[in-house]
Amino acid sequence: MANQKEIEAIYNWVDYFHILRLGEYADITCALFDGDFNKTLEQAQRDKHESILKGIGFKPGQRILDIGCGWGPILNAIRERGGQAVGLTLSSAQNTYNLNKGLKSRLQDYKTINPKELGKFDGVVSVGSLEHFCSEEEFKEGKQNEVYGQFFKFCHDVLPKGGKLYLQTMTWGKKIPNPSENTLKSPENSDELILARLRKFYPGSWLPSSRDHLIACAAPYFRFLSSNNGRLDYIETQDRWNQSTKNLYTLQKIFPALWGAARLIPRYFTDPDFRVQISSMDHRDQKECFVREIMSHERMFFERK
Ligand SMILES: C[S@@+](CC[C@H](N)C(=O)[O-])C[C@H]1O[C@@H](n2cnc3c(N)ncnc32)[C@H](O)[C@@H]1O
């Protein structure tokens, strides 16, 4: 699993610029265009929130758990609709941000919480977090199913029978990569080089093989309800994020952006892994993985048994 240090190594700085470009409670995961690329990114993110809450049968007054809550987009959407949401994150920057916004957020690994301590919830959501739950080492040791099984058990234990879980995650695409083939010495523009850079971008993280892999891991605890593949939506979301960089070129934002960049300069010269992360962003590796079908993306609803 990605630990707090690994999560913070990426989210605390990348998201500084993300929030600056996209505004409060910024979603840092795929939006729901559902093929309608005339929508604005903001509308597609709102549609995602709406579709998640509808899918889990949310009603005002209900209590919802968000595992991997980021900068609070779902916590805020639930608050706006009269619900009570609790978010868990491994990023101290995200947690502080959420608490300052009056949201209920905890800096806590879901794996270390006793479900009884949290109490029962009417629904659970986890958007773009499962990618971090299993590390490459755990995958190599054959522990991936156990890790996902424990996640589904945790969700099961905080839900009543019939309670809904929404899970949004990247998965591997056409084939599961072999970690030993993906080195930074791989040929330019090869799938292997892209994956090698991304492994540095998201340390401690490995993806599930497919939608069916997750359905099988969930089966002892959850009945699978539906899924919607989001690979093309993720390509569009990545393009919109890229375009949103122009939002920084305003008098109000350019100085915080320059200040944020200046603070990273010492790290750039002292941390080789950080330079790989920057290179990965420059090459737009994440988008390329969806274009080449190295990765896919699933949005899934489950019902607790
Ligand atoms: C890509 S962000 C997604 C944030 C948000 N859900 C969104 O859609 O914008 C992944 C989130 O998962 C959290 N996370 C990763 N592993 C976790 C764990 N074991 N326990 C709790 N949160 C975790 C990270 O701290 C981060 O908030």
mmCIF file of C-alpha atoms and ligand atoms in Angstrom:
data_model
loop_
_atom_site.group_PDB
_atom_site.id
_atom_site.type_symbol
_atom_site.label_atom_id
_atom_site.label_comp_id
_atom_site.label_asym_id
_atom_site.label_seq_id
_atom_site.Cartn_x
_atom_site.Cartn_y
_atom_site.Cartn_z
ATOM 1 C CA MET A 1 0.000 0.000 0.000
ATOM 2 C CA ALA A 2 1.135 3.579 -0.585
ATOM 3 C CA ASN A 3 2.024 4.988 2.844
ATOM 4 C CA GLN A 4 1.509 8.552 4.094
ATOM 5 C CA LYS A 5 4.989 9.653 2.943
ATOM 6 C CA GLU A 6 4.401 8.283 -0.571
ATOM 7 C CA ILE A 7 0.935 9.846 -0.830
ATOM 8 C CA GLU A 8 2.176 13.215 0.407
ATOM 9 C CA ALA A 9 5.211 13.102 -1.912
ATOM 10 C CA ILE A 10 2.821 13.498 -4.814
ATOM 11 C CA TYR A 11 -0.507 14.974 -3.682
ATOM 12 C CA ASN A 12 0.798 17.760 -1.493
ATOM 13 C CA TRP A 13 2.595 19.537 -4.359
ATOM 14 C CA VAL A 14 0.713 18.488 -7.520
ATOM 15 C CA ASP A 15 -2.574 19.453 -5.952
ATOM 16 C CA TYR A 16 -1.332 22.885 -4.919
ATOM 17 C CA PHE A 17 -1.412 23.751 -8.631
ATOM 18 C CA HIS A 18 -4.549 21.722 -9.227
ATOM 19 C CA ILE A 19 -6.554 23.693 -6.669
ATOM 20 C CA LEU A 20 -5.077 26.935 -7.996
ATOM 21 C CA ARG A 21 -6.211 26.050 -11.537
ATOM 22 C CA LEU A 22 -9.558 24.454 -10.736
ATOM 23 C CA GLY A 23 -10.742 26.131 -7.570
ATOM 24 C CA GLU A 24 -12.177 24.962 -4.239
ATOM 25 C CA TYR A 25 -12.900 21.297 -3.473
ATOM 26 C CA ALA A 26 -11.218 20.341 -6.757
ATOM 27 C CA ASP A 27 -11.823 16.789 -7.940
ATOM 28 C CA ILE A 28 -8.533 15.152 -8.842
ATOM 29 C CA THR A 29 -10.163 12.188 -10.558
ATOM 30 C CA CYS A 30 -12.044 11.445 -13.777
ATOM 31 C CA ALA A 31 -15.222 13.434 -14.451
ATOM 32 C CA LEU A 32 -18.460 12.003 -15.862
ATOM 33 C CA PHE A 33 -18.778 13.185 -19.453
ATOM 34 C CA ASP A 34 -20.399 9.911 -20.459
ATOM 35 C CA GLY A 35 -19.467 10.628 -24.056
ATOM 36 C CA ASP A 36 -20.843 14.201 -24.076
ATOM 37 C CA PHE A 37 -17.657 16.188 -24.580
ATOM 38 C CA ASN A 38 -19.612 19.434 -25.041
ATOM 39 C CA LYS A 39 -19.982 19.616 -21.267
ATOM 40 C CA THR A 40 -17.657 21.823 -19.273
ATOM 41 C CA LEU A 41 -15.302 20.022 -16.884
ATOM 42 C CA GLU A 42 -17.127 21.634 -13.952
ATOM 43 C CA GLN A 43 -20.471 20.270 -15.193
ATOM 44 C CA ALA A 44 -18.976 16.813 -15.768
ATOM 45 C CA GLN A 45 -17.614 16.772 -12.195
ATOM 46 C CA ARG A 46 -21.007 17.890 -10.838
ATOM 47 C CA ASP A 47 -22.654 15.155 -12.916
ATOM 48 C CA LYS A 48 -20.243 12.662 -11.378
ATOM 49 C CA HIS A 49 -21.243 13.720 -7.851
ATOM 50 C CA GLU A 50 -24.928 13.547 -8.772
ATOM 51 C CA SER A 51 -24.602 10.119 -10.379
ATOM 52 C CA ILE A 52 -22.649 8.715 -7.405
ATOM 53 C CA LEU A 53 -25.154 10.005 -4.862
ATOM 54 C CA LYS A 54 -28.114 8.812 -6.905
ATOM 55 C CA GLY A 55 -26.484 5.408 -7.374
ATOM 56 C CA ILE A 56 -25.899 4.876 -3.658
ATOM 57 C CA GLY A 57 -29.480 6.014 -2.954
ATOM 58 C CA PHE A 58 -28.376 9.034 -0.907
ATOM 59 C CA LYS A 59 -31.095 10.939 0.983
ATOM 60 C CA PRO A 60 -30.730 14.139 3.079
ATOM 61 C CA GLY A 61 -29.746 13.381 6.660
ATOM 62 C CA GLN A 62 -27.816 10.247 5.758
ATOM 63 C CA ARG A 63 -24.281 9.448 6.866
ATOM 64 C CA ILE A 64 -21.763 8.642 4.107
ATOM 65 C CA LEU A 65 -18.126 7.521 4.334
ATOM 66 C CA ASP A 66 -15.658 8.702 1.655
ATOM 67 C CA ILE A 67 -12.508 6.544 1.677
ATOM 68 C CA GLY A 68 -9.782 8.684 0.061
ATOM 69 C CA CYS A 69 -11.667 11.985 0.159
ATOM 70 C CA GLY A 70 -8.988 14.201 -1.441
ATOM 71 C CA TRP A 71 -9.850 17.900 -1.289
ATOM 72 C CA GLY A 72 -13.425 17.184 -0.241
ATOM 73 C CA PRO A 73 -15.476 17.333 -3.483
ATOM 74 C CA ILE A 74 -17.845 14.544 -2.428
ATOM 75 C CA LEU A 75 -17.855 15.619 1.235
ATOM 76 C CA ASN A 76 -18.937 19.075 0.088
ATOM 77 C CA ALA A 77 -21.561 17.729 -2.360
ATOM 78 C CA ILE A 78 -23.095 15.703 0.476
ATOM 79 C CA ARG A 79 -23.054 18.679 2.842
ATOM 80 C CA GLU A 80 -24.800 20.828 0.198
ATOM 81 C CA ARG A 81 -27.522 18.162 -0.035
ATOM 82 C CA GLY A 82 -28.110 17.992 3.714
ATOM 83 C CA GLY A 83 -26.093 14.871 4.516
ATOM 84 C CA GLN A 84 -23.257 14.129 6.889
ATOM 85 C CA ALA A 85 -20.068 12.867 5.321
ATOM 86 C CA VAL A 86 -16.856 11.636 6.905
ATOM 87 C CA GLY A 87 -13.716 11.518 4.774
ATOM 88 C CA LEU A 88 -10.468 9.612 5.238
ATOM 89 C CA THR A 89 -7.218 10.694 3.610
ATOM 90 C CA LEU A 90 -3.502 9.970 3.960
ATOM 91 C CA SER A 91 -2.537 13.514 2.950
ATOM 92 C CA SER A 92 -2.088 16.000 5.791
ATOM 93 C CA ALA A 93 -2.496 18.918 3.325
ATOM 94 C CA GLN A 94 -5.872 17.564 2.186
ATOM 95 C CA ASN A 95 -6.976 16.885 5.742
ATOM 96 C CA THR A 96 -6.094 20.398 6.946
ATOM 97 C CA TYR A 97 -7.805 21.926 3.902
ATOM 98 C CA ASN A 98 -10.998 19.951 4.533
ATOM 99 C CA LEU A 99 -11.073 20.746 8.254
ATOM 100 C CA ASN A 100 -10.596 24.453 7.477
ATOM 101 C CA LYS A 101 -13.634 24.219 5.189
ATOM 102 C CA GLY A 102 -15.693 22.804 8.051
ATOM 103 C CA LEU A 103 -15.791 19.297 6.544
ATOM 104 C CA LYS A 104 -15.397 16.132 8.630
ATOM 105 C CA SER A 105 -12.074 14.718 7.525
ATOM 106 C CA ARG A 106 -9.609 12.401 9.250
ATOM 107 C CA LEU A 107 -5.937 11.869 8.496
ATOM 108 C CA GLN A 108 -6.199 8.128 8.724
ATOM 109 C CA ASP A 109 -5.482 4.942 6.826
ATOM 110 C CA TYR A 110 -8.728 2.967 6.496
ATOM 111 C CA LYS A 111 -6.663 -0.193 7.089
ATOM 112 C CA THR A 112 -5.847 0.836 10.647
ATOM 113 C CA ILE A 113 -9.341 1.813 11.799
ATOM 114 C CA ASN A 114 -11.632 -0.453 13.702
ATOM 115 C CA PRO A 115 -14.936 -0.138 11.777
ATOM 116 C CA LYS A 116 -16.800 -0.087 15.117
ATOM 117 C CA GLU A 117 -14.960 3.131 16.013
ATOM 118 C CA LEU A 118 -16.458 4.854 12.943
ATOM 119 C CA GLY A 119 -19.983 3.566 13.472
ATOM 120 C CA LYS A 120 -22.450 2.663 10.718
ATOM 121 C CA PHE A 121 -22.906 4.573 7.444
ATOM 122 C CA ASP A 122 -25.772 4.622 4.950
ATOM 123 C CA GLY A 123 -23.375 4.479 1.995
ATOM 124 C CA VAL A 124 -19.662 4.320 1.148
ATOM 125 C CA VAL A 125 -17.822 5.946 -1.754
ATOM 126 C CA SER A 126 -14.215 5.619 -2.823
ATOM 127 C CA VAL A 127 -13.195 7.656 -5.850
ATOM 128 C CA GLY A 128 -9.747 7.176 -7.319
ATOM 129 C CA SER A 129 -8.172 5.791 -4.144
ATOM 130 C CA LEU A 130 -8.095 2.018 -4.609
ATOM 131 C CA GLU A 131 -5.168 2.587 -6.985
ATOM 132 C CA HIS A 132 -3.066 3.173 -3.846
ATOM 133 C CA PHE A 133 -4.349 0.322 -1.689
ATOM 134 C CA CYS A 134 -2.067 -2.403 -3.067
ATOM 135 C CA SER A 135 1.650 -1.819 -3.579
ATOM 136 C CA GLU A 136 3.806 -3.302 -6.312
ATOM 137 C CA GLU A 137 5.554 -5.388 -3.623
ATOM 138 C CA GLU A 138 2.244 -6.775 -2.367
ATOM 139 C CA PHE A 139 1.320 -7.608 -5.977
ATOM 140 C CA LYS A 140 4.640 -9.427 -6.458
ATOM 141 C CA GLU A 141 4.092 -11.342 -3.204
ATOM 142 C CA GLY A 142 0.673 -12.493 -4.455
ATOM 143 C CA LYS A 143 -1.209 -10.497 -1.805
ATOM 144 C CA GLN A 144 -3.355 -8.326 -4.101
ATOM 145 C CA ASN A 145 -6.601 -10.279 -3.662
ATOM 146 C CA GLU A 146 -6.140 -10.292 0.102
ATOM 147 C CA VAL A 147 -5.661 -6.487 0.110
ATOM 148 C CA TYR A 148 -8.841 -5.898 -1.915
ATOM 149 C CA GLY A 149 -10.720 -8.524 0.090
ATOM 150 C CA GLN A 150 -9.854 -6.645 3.295
ATOM 151 C CA PHE A 151 -11.023 -3.367 1.719
ATOM 152 C CA PHE A 152 -14.401 -4.862 0.774
ATOM 153 C CA LYS A 153 -14.692 -6.426 4.239
ATOM 154 C CA PHE A 154 -14.051 -3.021 5.814
ATOM 155 C CA CYS A 155 -16.790 -1.445 3.651
ATOM 156 C CA HIS A 156 -19.097 -4.358 4.492
ATOM 157 C CA ASP A 157 -18.531 -3.824 8.227
ATOM 158 C CA VAL A 158 -19.533 -0.135 8.171
ATOM 159 C CA LEU A 159 -22.674 -0.660 6.039
ATOM 160 C CA PRO A 160 -26.053 -2.198 6.836
ATOM 161 C CA LYS A 161 -27.347 -5.082 4.683
ATOM 162 C CA GLY A 162 -28.428 -3.597 1.332
ATOM 163 C CA GLY A 163 -26.167 -0.508 1.781
ATOM 164 C CA LYS A 164 -24.447 0.694 -1.397
ATOM 165 C CA LEU A 165 -20.783 1.143 -2.249
ATOM 166 C CA TYR A 166 -19.497 3.241 -5.159
ATOM 167 C CA LEU A 167 -15.994 2.411 -6.337
ATOM 168 C CA GLN A 168 -14.155 4.367 -9.030
ATOM 169 C CA THR A 169 -10.700 3.211 -10.006
ATOM 170 C CA MET A 170 -8.156 2.829 -12.759
ATOM 171 C CA THR A 171 -7.428 -0.754 -13.760
ATOM 172 C CA TRP A 172 -4.829 -2.298 -16.029
ATOM 173 C CA GLY A 173 -5.872 -2.367 -19.661
ATOM 174 C CA LYS A 174 -5.207 -5.040 -22.266
ATOM 175 C CA LYS A 175 -2.491 -6.797 -20.243
ATOM 176 C CA ILE A 176 -1.013 -6.741 -16.761
ATOM 177 C CA PRO A 177 2.484 -5.230 -16.995
ATOM 178 C CA ASN A 178 5.550 -7.090 -15.826
ATOM 179 C CA PRO A 179 7.303 -4.697 -13.373
ATOM 180 C CA SER A 180 10.769 -5.979 -14.266
ATOM 181 C CA GLU A 181 10.273 -4.979 -17.929
ATOM 182 C CA ASN A 182 9.467 -1.357 -17.087
ATOM 183 C CA THR A 183 12.728 0.433 -16.426
ATOM 184 C CA LEU A 184 13.826 4.002 -17.036
ATOM 185 C CA LYS A 185 16.310 2.568 -19.561
ATOM 186 C CA SER A 186 13.469 1.302 -21.789
ATOM 187 C CA PRO A 187 13.318 2.749 -25.343
ATOM 188 C CA GLU A 188 11.968 6.261 -25.854
ATOM 189 C CA ASN A 189 8.177 6.395 -26.356
ATOM 190 C CA SER A 190 7.769 2.725 -25.365
ATOM 191 C CA ASP A 191 4.954 1.498 -23.083
ATOM 192 C CA GLU A 192 7.673 0.234 -20.750
ATOM 193 C CA LEU A 193 9.251 3.689 -20.316
ATOM 194 C CA ILE A 194 5.863 5.313 -19.687
ATOM 195 C CA LEU A 195 5.109 2.735 -17.006
ATOM 196 C CA ALA A 196 8.557 3.101 -15.428
ATOM 197 C CA ARG A 197 7.995 6.855 -15.031
ATOM 198 C CA LEU A 198 4.481 6.350 -13.672
ATOM 199 C CA ARG A 199 5.769 3.892 -11.067
ATOM 200 C CA LYS A 200 7.921 6.769 -9.760
ATOM 201 C CA PHE A 201 4.953 9.127 -9.986
ATOM 202 C CA TYR A 202 2.740 6.878 -7.823
ATOM 203 C CA PRO A 203 5.128 5.004 -5.515
ATOM 204 C CA GLY A 204 3.601 2.165 -3.503
ATOM 205 C CA SER A 205 0.709 1.755 -5.921
ATOM 206 C CA TRP A 206 -0.402 -1.040 -8.239
ATOM 207 C CA LEU A 207 -3.673 -1.448 -10.159
ATOM 208 C CA PRO A 208 -6.340 -4.151 -10.148
ATOM 209 C CA SER A 209 -6.295 -6.289 -13.300
ATOM 210 C CA SER A 210 -9.830 -5.541 -14.403
ATOM 211 C CA ARG A 211 -13.415 -4.853 -13.414
ATOM 212 C CA ASP A 212 -13.998 -8.606 -13.051
ATOM 213 C CA HIS A 213 -11.007 -8.915 -10.745
ATOM 214 C CA LEU A 214 -12.669 -6.477 -8.341
ATOM 215 C CA ILE A 215 -16.089 -8.121 -8.653
ATOM 216 C CA ALA A 216 -14.490 -11.448 -7.665
ATOM 217 C CA CYS A 217 -12.680 -9.902 -4.645
ATOM 218 C CA ALA A 218 -15.900 -8.212 -3.530
ATOM 219 C CA ALA A 219 -18.072 -11.311 -3.964
ATOM 220 C CA PRO A 220 -17.950 -12.612 -0.343
ATOM 221 C CA TYR A 221 -19.275 -9.255 0.884
ATOM 222 C CA PHE A 222 -20.997 -7.424 -2.000
ATOM 223 C CA ARG A 223 -23.306 -8.106 -4.892
ATOM 224 C CA PHE A 224 -22.163 -6.322 -8.039
ATOM 225 C CA LEU A 225 -24.856 -3.971 -9.399
ATOM 226 C CA SER A 226 -23.468 -2.085 -12.411
ATOM 227 C CA SER A 227 -20.408 -0.525 -13.993
ATOM 228 C CA ASN A 228 -19.565 2.108 -16.550
ATOM 229 C CA ASN A 229 -16.186 2.183 -18.280
ATOM 230 C CA GLY A 230 -14.559 5.610 -18.040
ATOM 231 C CA ARG A 231 -11.414 5.256 -20.172
ATOM 232 C CA LEU A 232 -12.483 7.817 -22.788
ATOM 233 C CA ASP A 233 -13.807 10.152 -20.096
ATOM 234 C CA TYR A 234 -10.402 10.028 -18.420
ATOM 235 C CA ILE A 235 -8.672 11.046 -21.656
ATOM 236 C CA GLU A 236 -11.052 14.009 -21.895
ATOM 237 C CA THR A 237 -10.574 14.893 -18.204
ATOM 238 C CA GLN A 238 -6.789 14.878 -18.663
ATOM 239 C CA ASP A 239 -7.111 17.166 -21.701
ATOM 240 C CA ARG A 240 -9.311 19.583 -19.764
ATOM 241 C CA TRP A 241 -6.839 19.661 -16.867
ATOM 242 C CA ASN A 242 -4.096 20.437 -19.328
ATOM 243 C CA GLN A 243 -6.115 23.283 -20.842
ATOM 244 C CA SER A 244 -6.946 24.644 -17.376
ATOM 245 C CA THR A 245 -3.290 25.676 -16.927
ATOM 246 C CA LYS A 246 -4.283 28.907 -18.690
ATOM 247 C CA ASN A 247 -6.386 29.694 -15.578
ATOM 248 C CA LEU A 248 -3.086 30.426 -13.823
ATOM 249 C CA TYR A 249 -2.329 33.378 -16.101
ATOM 250 C CA THR A 250 -4.310 35.916 -14.111
ATOM 251 C CA LEU A 251 -2.981 38.611 -11.823
ATOM 252 C CA GLN A 252 -4.582 36.843 -8.862
ATOM 253 C CA LYS A 253 -3.055 33.411 -9.555
ATOM 254 C CA ILE A 254 0.238 33.936 -11.334
ATOM 255 C CA PHE A 255 2.175 34.957 -8.197
ATOM 256 C CA PRO A 256 1.003 32.013 -6.047
ATOM 257 C CA ALA A 257 1.801 29.753 -9.041
ATOM 258 C CA LEU A 258 5.312 31.170 -9.414
ATOM 259 C CA TRP A 259 5.845 30.939 -5.663
ATOM 260 C CA GLY A 260 4.689 27.295 -5.699
ATOM 261 C CA ALA A 261 7.087 26.518 -8.555
ATOM 262 C CA ALA A 262 9.988 28.364 -6.883
ATOM 263 C CA ARG A 263 9.565 26.282 -3.713
ATOM 264 C CA LEU A 264 10.054 23.104 -5.772
ATOM 265 C CA ILE A 265 13.369 24.160 -7.318
ATOM 266 C CA PRO A 266 15.623 22.793 -4.507
ATOM 267 C CA ARG A 267 13.782 19.470 -4.659
ATOM 268 C CA TYR A 268 14.212 19.326 -8.423
ATOM 269 C CA PHE A 269 17.983 19.471 -8.043
ATOM 270 C CA THR A 270 18.266 17.102 -5.089
ATOM 271 C CA ASP A 271 15.629 14.424 -5.687
ATOM 272 C CA PRO A 272 16.032 12.221 -8.824
ATOM 273 C CA ASP A 273 12.596 10.616 -8.309
ATOM 274 C CA PHE A 274 11.013 14.075 -8.316
ATOM 275 C CA ARG A 275 12.688 14.817 -11.667
ATOM 276 C CA VAL A 276 11.117 11.628 -13.043
ATOM 277 C CA GLN A 277 7.726 12.784 -11.732
ATOM 278 C CA ILE A 278 8.119 16.103 -13.564
ATOM 279 C CA SER A 279 9.196 14.278 -16.719
ATOM 280 C CA SER A 280 6.140 12.016 -16.440
ATOM 281 C CA MET A 281 3.888 15.073 -16.301
ATOM 282 C CA ASP A 282 5.690 16.658 -19.260
ATOM 283 C CA HIS A 283 5.153 13.514 -21.324
ATOM 284 C CA ARG A 284 1.491 13.333 -20.257
ATOM 285 C CA ASP A 285 2.038 9.684 -19.348
ATOM 286 C CA GLN A 286 -1.258 9.227 -17.560
ATOM 287 C CA LYS A 287 -3.270 10.248 -20.613
ATOM 288 C CA GLU A 288 -1.065 8.161 -22.884
ATOM 289 C CA CYS A 289 -1.790 5.073 -20.775
ATOM 290 C CA PHE A 290 -5.513 5.475 -21.448
ATOM 291 C CA VAL A 291 -4.956 6.250 -25.142
ATOM 292 C CA ARG A 292 -2.788 3.123 -25.595
ATOM 293 C CA GLU A 293 -5.126 1.030 -23.409
ATOM 294 C CA ILE A 294 -2.305 0.233 -21.028
ATOM 295 C CA MET A 295 -4.856 1.337 -18.446
ATOM 296 C CA SER A 296 -8.608 1.469 -18.233
ATOM 297 C CA HIS A 297 -11.026 3.013 -15.769
ATOM 298 C CA GLU A 298 -14.137 1.680 -14.018
ATOM 299 C CA ARG A 299 -17.043 3.226 -12.119
ATOM 300 C CA MET A 300 -18.817 0.512 -10.160
ATOM 301 C CA PHE A 301 -21.795 0.163 -7.835
ATOM 302 C CA PHE A 302 -22.123 -2.670 -5.308
ATOM 303 C CA GLU A 303 -24.713 -3.701 -2.725
ATOM 304 C CA ARG A 304 -23.750 -5.126 0.661
ATOM 305 C CA LYS A 305 -24.799 -8.732 1.196
HETATM 306 C C1 LIG B 1 -6.484 10.537 -6.359
HETATM 307 S S1 LIG B 1 -6.910 11.004 -4.738
HETATM 308 C C2 LIG B 1 -8.692 11.048 -4.951
HETATM 309 C C3 LIG B 1 -9.338 12.120 -4.126
HETATM 310 C C4 LIG B 1 -10.829 12.324 -4.322
HETATM 311 N N1 LIG B 1 -11.556 11.113 -4.033
HETATM 312 C C5 LIG B 1 -11.179 12.859 -5.701
HETATM 313 O O1 LIG B 1 -11.923 12.168 -6.418
HETATM 314 O O2 LIG B 1 -10.754 13.960 -6.030
HETATM 315 C C6 LIG B 1 -6.632 9.561 -3.738
HETATM 316 C C7 LIG B 1 -7.002 9.726 -2.283
HETATM 317 O O3 LIG B 1 -6.890 8.449 -1.615
HETATM 318 C C8 LIG B 1 -6.321 8.671 -0.343
HETATM 319 N N2 LIG B 1 -5.804 7.382 0.155
HETATM 320 C C9 LIG B 1 -4.929 6.544 -0.450
HETATM 321 N N3 LIG B 1 -4.714 5.449 0.321
HETATM 322 C C10 LIG B 1 -5.488 5.592 1.438
HETATM 323 C C11 LIG B 1 -5.701 4.806 2.601
HETATM 324 N N4 LIG B 1 -5.084 3.631 2.787
HETATM 325 N N5 LIG B 1 -6.578 5.267 3.553
HETATM 326 C C12 LIG B 1 -7.213 6.464 3.383
HETATM 327 N N6 LIG B 1 -7.037 7.248 2.283
HETATM 328 C C13 LIG B 1 -6.188 6.823 1.326
HETATM 329 C C14 LIG B 1 -5.319 9.769 -0.590
HETATM 330 O O4 LIG B 1 -4.914 10.401 0.594
HETATM 331 C C15 LIG B 1 -6.152 10.693 -1.506
HETATM 332 O O5 LIG B 1 -6.993 11.499 -0.717
#
